[in-house]
C-alpha atoms as a PDB file:
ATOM      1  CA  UNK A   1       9.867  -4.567   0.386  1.00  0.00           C
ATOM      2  CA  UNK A   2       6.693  -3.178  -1.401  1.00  0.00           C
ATOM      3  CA  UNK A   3       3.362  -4.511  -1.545  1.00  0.00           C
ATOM      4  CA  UNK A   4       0.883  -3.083  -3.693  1.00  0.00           C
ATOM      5  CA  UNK A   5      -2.371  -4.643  -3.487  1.00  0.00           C
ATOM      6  CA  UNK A   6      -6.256  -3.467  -4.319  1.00  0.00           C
ATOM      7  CA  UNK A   7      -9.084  -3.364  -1.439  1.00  0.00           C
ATOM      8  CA  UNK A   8     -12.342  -3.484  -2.624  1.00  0.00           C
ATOM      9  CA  UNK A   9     -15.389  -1.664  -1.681  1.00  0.00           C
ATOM     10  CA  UNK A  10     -19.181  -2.099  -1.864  1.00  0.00           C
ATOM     11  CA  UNK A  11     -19.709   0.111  -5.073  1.00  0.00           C
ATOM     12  CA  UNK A  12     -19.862  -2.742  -7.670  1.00  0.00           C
ATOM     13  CA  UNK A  13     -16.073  -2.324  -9.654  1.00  0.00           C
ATOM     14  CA  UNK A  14     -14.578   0.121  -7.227  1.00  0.00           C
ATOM     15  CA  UNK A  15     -11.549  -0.589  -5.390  1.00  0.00           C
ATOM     16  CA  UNK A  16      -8.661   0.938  -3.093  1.00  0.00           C
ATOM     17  CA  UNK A  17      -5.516   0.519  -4.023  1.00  0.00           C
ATOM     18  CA  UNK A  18      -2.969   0.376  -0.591  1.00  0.00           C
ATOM     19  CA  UNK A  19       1.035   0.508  -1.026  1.00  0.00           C
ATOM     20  CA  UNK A  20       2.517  -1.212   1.702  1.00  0.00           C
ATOM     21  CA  UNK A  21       6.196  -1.317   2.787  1.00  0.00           C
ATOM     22  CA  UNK A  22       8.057  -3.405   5.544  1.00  0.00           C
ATOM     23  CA  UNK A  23      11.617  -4.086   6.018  1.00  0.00           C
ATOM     24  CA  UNK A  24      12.486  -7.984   7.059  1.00  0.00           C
ATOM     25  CA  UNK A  25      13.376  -6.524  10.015  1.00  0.00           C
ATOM     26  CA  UNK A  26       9.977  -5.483  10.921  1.00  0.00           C
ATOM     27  CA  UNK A  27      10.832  -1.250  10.232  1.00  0.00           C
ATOM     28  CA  UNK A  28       7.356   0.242   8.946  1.00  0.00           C
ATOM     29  CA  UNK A  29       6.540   2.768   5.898  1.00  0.00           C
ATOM     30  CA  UNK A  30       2.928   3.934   6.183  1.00  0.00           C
ATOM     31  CA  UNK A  31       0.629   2.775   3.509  1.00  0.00           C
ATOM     32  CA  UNK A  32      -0.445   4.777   0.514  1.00  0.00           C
ATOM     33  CA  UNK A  33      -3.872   4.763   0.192  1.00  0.00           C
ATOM     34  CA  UNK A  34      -5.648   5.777  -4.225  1.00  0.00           C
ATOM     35  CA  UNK A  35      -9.327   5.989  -3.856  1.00  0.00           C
ATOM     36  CA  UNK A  36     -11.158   5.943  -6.914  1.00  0.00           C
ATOM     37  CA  UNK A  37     -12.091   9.412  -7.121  1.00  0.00           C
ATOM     38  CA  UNK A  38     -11.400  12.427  -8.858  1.00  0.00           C
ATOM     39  CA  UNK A  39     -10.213  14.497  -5.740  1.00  0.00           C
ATOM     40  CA  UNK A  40      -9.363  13.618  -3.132  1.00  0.00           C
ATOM     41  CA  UNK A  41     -10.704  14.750   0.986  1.00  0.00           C
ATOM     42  CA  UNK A  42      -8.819  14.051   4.068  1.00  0.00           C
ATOM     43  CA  UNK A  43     -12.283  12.066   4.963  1.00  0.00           C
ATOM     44  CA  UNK A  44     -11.647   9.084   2.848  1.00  0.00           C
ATOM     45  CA  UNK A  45      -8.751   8.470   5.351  1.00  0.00           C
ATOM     46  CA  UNK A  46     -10.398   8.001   8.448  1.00  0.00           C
ATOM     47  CA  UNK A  47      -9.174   5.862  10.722  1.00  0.00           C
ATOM     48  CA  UNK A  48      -6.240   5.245   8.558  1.00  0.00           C
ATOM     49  CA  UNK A  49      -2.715   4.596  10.188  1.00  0.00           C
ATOM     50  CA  UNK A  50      -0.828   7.241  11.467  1.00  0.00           C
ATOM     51  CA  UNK A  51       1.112   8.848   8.760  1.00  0.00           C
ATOM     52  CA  UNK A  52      -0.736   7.559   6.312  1.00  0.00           C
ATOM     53  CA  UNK A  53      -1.077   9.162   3.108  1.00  0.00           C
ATOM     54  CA  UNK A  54      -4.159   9.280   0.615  1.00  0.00           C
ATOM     55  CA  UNK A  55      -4.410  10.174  -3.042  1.00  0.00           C
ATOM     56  CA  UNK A  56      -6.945  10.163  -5.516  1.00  0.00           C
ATOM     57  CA  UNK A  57      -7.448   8.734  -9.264  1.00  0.00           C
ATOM     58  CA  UNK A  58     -10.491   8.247 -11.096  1.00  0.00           C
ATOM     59  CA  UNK A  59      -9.579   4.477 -11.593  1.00  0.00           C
ATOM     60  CA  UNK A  60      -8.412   4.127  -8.379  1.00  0.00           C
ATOM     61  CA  UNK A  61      -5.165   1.979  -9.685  1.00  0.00           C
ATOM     62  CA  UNK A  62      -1.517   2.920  -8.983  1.00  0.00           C
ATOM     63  CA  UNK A  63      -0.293   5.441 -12.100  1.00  0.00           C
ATOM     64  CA  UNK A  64       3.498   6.561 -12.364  1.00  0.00           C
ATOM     65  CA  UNK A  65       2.933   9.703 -10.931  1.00  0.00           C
ATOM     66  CA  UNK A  66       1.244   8.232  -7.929  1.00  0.00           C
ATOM     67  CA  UNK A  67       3.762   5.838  -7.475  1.00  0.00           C
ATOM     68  CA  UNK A  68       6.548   8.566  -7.621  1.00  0.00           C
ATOM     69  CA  UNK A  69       4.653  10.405  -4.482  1.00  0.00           C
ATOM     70  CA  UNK A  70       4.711   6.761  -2.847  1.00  0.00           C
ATOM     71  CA  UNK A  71       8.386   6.711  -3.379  1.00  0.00           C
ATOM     72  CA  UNK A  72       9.007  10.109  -2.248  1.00  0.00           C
ATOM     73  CA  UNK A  73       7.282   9.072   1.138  1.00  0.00           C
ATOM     74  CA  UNK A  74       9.216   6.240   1.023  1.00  0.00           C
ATOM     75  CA  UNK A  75      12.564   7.940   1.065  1.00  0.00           C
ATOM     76  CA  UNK A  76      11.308  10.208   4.040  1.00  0.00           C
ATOM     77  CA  UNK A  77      10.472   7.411   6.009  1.00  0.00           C
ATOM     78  CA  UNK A  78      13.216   5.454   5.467  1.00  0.00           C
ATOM     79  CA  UNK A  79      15.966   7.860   5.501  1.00  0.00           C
ATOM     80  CA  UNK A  80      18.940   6.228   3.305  1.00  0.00           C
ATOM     81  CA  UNK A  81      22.111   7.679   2.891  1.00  0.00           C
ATOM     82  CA  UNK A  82      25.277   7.017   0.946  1.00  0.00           C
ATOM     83  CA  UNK A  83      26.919   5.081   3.961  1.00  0.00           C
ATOM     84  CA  UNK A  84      23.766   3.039   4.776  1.00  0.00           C
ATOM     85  CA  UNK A  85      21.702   2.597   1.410  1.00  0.00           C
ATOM     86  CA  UNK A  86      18.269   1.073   0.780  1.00  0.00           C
ATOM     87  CA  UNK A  87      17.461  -2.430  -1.059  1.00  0.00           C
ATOM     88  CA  UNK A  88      13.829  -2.255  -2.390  1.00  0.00           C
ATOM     89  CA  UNK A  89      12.341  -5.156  -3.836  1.00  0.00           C
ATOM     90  CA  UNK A  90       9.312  -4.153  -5.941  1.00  0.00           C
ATOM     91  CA  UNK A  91       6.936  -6.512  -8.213  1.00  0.00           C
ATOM     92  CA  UNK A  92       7.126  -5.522 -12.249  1.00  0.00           C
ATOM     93  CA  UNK A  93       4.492  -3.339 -12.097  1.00  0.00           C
ATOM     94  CA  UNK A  94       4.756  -0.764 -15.171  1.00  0.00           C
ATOM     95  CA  UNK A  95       4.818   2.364 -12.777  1.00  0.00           C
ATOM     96  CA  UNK A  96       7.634   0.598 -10.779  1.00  0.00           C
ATOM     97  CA  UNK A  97       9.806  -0.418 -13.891  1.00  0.00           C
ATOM     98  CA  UNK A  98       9.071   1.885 -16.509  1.00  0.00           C
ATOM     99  CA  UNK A  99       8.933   4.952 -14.276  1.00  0.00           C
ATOM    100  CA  UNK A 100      11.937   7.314 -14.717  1.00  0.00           C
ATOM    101  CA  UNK A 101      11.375   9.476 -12.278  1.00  0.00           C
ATOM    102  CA  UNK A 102      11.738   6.791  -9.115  1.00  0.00           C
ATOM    103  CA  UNK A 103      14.641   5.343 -11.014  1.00  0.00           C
ATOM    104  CA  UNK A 104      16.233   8.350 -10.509  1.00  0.00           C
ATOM    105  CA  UNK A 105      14.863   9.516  -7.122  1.00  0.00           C
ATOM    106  CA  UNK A 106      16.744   5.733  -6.248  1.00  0.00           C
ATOM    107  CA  UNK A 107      19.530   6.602  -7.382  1.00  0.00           C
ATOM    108  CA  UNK A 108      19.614  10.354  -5.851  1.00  0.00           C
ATOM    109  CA  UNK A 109      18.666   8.879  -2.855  1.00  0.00           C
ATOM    110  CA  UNK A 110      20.818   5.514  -2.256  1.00  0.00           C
ATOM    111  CA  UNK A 111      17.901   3.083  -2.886  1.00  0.00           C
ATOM    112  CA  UNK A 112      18.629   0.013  -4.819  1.00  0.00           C
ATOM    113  CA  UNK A 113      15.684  -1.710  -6.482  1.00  0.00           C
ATOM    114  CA  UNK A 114      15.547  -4.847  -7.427  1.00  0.00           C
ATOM    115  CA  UNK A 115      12.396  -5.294  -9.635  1.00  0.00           C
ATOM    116  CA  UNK A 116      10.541  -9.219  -9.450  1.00  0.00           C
ATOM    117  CA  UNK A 117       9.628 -10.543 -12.456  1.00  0.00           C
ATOM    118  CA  UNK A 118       5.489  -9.811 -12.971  1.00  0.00           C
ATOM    119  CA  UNK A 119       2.710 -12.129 -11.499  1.00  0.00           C
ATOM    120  CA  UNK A 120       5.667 -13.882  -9.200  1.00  0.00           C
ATOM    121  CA  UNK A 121       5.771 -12.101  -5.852  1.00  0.00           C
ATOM    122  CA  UNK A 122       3.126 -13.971  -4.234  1.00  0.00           C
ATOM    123  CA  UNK A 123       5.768 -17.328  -4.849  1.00  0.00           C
ATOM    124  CA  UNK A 124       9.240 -15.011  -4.726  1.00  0.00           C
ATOM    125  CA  UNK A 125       8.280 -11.677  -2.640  1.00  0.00           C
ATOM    126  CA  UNK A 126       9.245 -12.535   1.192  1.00  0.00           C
ATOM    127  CA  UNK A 127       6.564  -8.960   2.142  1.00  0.00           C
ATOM    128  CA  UNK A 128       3.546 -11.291   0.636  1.00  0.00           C
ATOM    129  CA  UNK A 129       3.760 -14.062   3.118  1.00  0.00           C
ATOM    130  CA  UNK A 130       4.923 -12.756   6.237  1.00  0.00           C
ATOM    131  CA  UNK A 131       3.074  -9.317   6.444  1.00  0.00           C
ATOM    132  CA  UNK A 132       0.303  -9.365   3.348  1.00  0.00           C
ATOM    133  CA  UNK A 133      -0.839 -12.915   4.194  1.00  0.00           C
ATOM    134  CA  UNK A 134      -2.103 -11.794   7.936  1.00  0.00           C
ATOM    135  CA  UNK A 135      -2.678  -8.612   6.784  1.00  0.00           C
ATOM    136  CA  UNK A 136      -5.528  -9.948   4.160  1.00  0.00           C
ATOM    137  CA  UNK A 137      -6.561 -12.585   6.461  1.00  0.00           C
ATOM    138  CA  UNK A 138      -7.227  -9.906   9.608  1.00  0.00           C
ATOM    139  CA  UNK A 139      -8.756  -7.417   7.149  1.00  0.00           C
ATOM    140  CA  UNK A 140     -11.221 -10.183   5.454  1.00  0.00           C
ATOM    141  CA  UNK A 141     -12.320 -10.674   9.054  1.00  0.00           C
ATOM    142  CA  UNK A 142     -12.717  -7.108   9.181  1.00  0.00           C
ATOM    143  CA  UNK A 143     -15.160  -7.143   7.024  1.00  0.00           C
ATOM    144  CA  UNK A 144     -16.768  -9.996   7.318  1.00  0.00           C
ATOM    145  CA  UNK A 145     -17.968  -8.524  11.158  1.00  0.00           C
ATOM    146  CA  UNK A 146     -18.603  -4.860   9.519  1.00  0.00           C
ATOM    147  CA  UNK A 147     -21.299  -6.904   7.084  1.00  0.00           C
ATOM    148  CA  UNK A 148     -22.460  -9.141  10.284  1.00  0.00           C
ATOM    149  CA  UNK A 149     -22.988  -5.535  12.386  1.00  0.00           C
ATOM    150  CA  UNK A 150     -23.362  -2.719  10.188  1.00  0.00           C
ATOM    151  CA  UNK A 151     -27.044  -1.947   8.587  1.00  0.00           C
ATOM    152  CA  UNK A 152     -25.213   0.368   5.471  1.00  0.00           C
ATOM    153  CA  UNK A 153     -22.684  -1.322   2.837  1.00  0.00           C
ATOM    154  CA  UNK A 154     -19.077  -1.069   3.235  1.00  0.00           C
ATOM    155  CA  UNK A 155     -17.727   1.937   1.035  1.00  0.00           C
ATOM    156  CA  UNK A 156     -14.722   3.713   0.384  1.00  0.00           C
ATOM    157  CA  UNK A 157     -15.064   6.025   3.242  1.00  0.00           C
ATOM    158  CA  UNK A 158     -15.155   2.894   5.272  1.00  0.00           C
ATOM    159  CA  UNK A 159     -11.469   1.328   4.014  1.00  0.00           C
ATOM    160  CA  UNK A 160      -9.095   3.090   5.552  1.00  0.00           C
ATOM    161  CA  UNK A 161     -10.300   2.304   9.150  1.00  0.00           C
ATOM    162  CA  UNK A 162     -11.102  -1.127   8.313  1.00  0.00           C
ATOM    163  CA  UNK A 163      -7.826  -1.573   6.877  1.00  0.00           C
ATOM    164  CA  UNK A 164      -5.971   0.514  10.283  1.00  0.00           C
ATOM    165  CA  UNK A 165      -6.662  -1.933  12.399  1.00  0.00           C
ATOM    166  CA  UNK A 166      -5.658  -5.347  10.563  1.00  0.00           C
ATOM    167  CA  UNK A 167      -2.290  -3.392   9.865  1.00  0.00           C
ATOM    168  CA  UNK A 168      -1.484  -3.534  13.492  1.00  0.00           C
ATOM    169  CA  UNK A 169      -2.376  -7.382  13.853  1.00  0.00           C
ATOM    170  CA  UNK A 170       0.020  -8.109  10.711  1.00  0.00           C
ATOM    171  CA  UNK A 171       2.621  -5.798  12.110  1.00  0.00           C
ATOM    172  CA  UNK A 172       2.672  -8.101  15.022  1.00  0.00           C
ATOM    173  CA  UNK A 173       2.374 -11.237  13.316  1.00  0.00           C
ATOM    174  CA  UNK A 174       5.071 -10.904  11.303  1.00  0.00           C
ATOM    175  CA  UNK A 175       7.384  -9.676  14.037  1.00  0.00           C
ATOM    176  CA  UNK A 176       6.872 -12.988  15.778  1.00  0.00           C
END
């Protein structure tokens, strides 16, 4: 399963963009975290979960070619082989399904992909209710105590340890 999903910050249309993958037996890919910047610095990821990896993009949304480094972290976490192959279900994003370069990293790789149609996984997409749903819920507390405690506004050097510590409390929700 893969979850891509935006996290916003205090600068007024600026936003995070995390790639999350679980397996539905609670196995755990590190998120990818796209600030919107034009470089990127290892300080934007903070707090972040262990082998967590950080790009940058001016727009801060998920492009092909940053999705194709997500993938390729993917496969190194996961590990699939010809005798025990992958089954990746991904939304219809355009850098999922029109991206030729993960189609054939899949298939070079032994991951199948089955591709939702668009706008449905929060309905079809088993990832958005039993890890994203705490996951959001945790983080929104998160930051609702950061703007009852802190005296600066929550910005994008901020995320990625706000977001570290929700990911645990979802990992453990959903393996209940």
């Amino acid at each position: 399963m893969c979850q891509v999903c935006a996290v916003t910050a205090a600068e007024r249309g600026s936003l995070v963009t995390v790639i999350c993958s679980m397996s539905a037996g609670g196995s755990y890919v590190p998120p990818m975290l796209i600030f919107p910047r034009k470089n990127m610095t290892d300080t934007l990821k903070r707090g972040a979960p262990a082998g967590c990896k950080g790009r940058a993009h001016p727009s801060g949304w998920v492009q092909n070619h940053l999705f194709t480094a997500w993938f390729e972290h993917y496969v190194a976490k996961t590990v699939p082989t010809e005798t025990s192959p992958v089954l990746l279900i991904l939304d219809g994003h355009y850098s999922h399904t029109r991206n030729i370069d993960v189609i054939d990293l899949a298939r070079k790789h032994h991951v199948n992909i089955i591709s939702l149609p668009s706008h449905t996984t929060h309905k079809l997409q088993p990832l958005d209710r039993a890890f994203m749903g705490p996951l959001k819920t945790h983080y929104s507390e998160h930051i609702r105590q950061w703007m009852l405690h802190q005296e600066k506004p929550l910005g994008p050097f901020d995320i990625a340890e706000l977001l570290g510590r929700p990911i645990w409390s979802a990992q453990l929700a959903q393996m209940l």
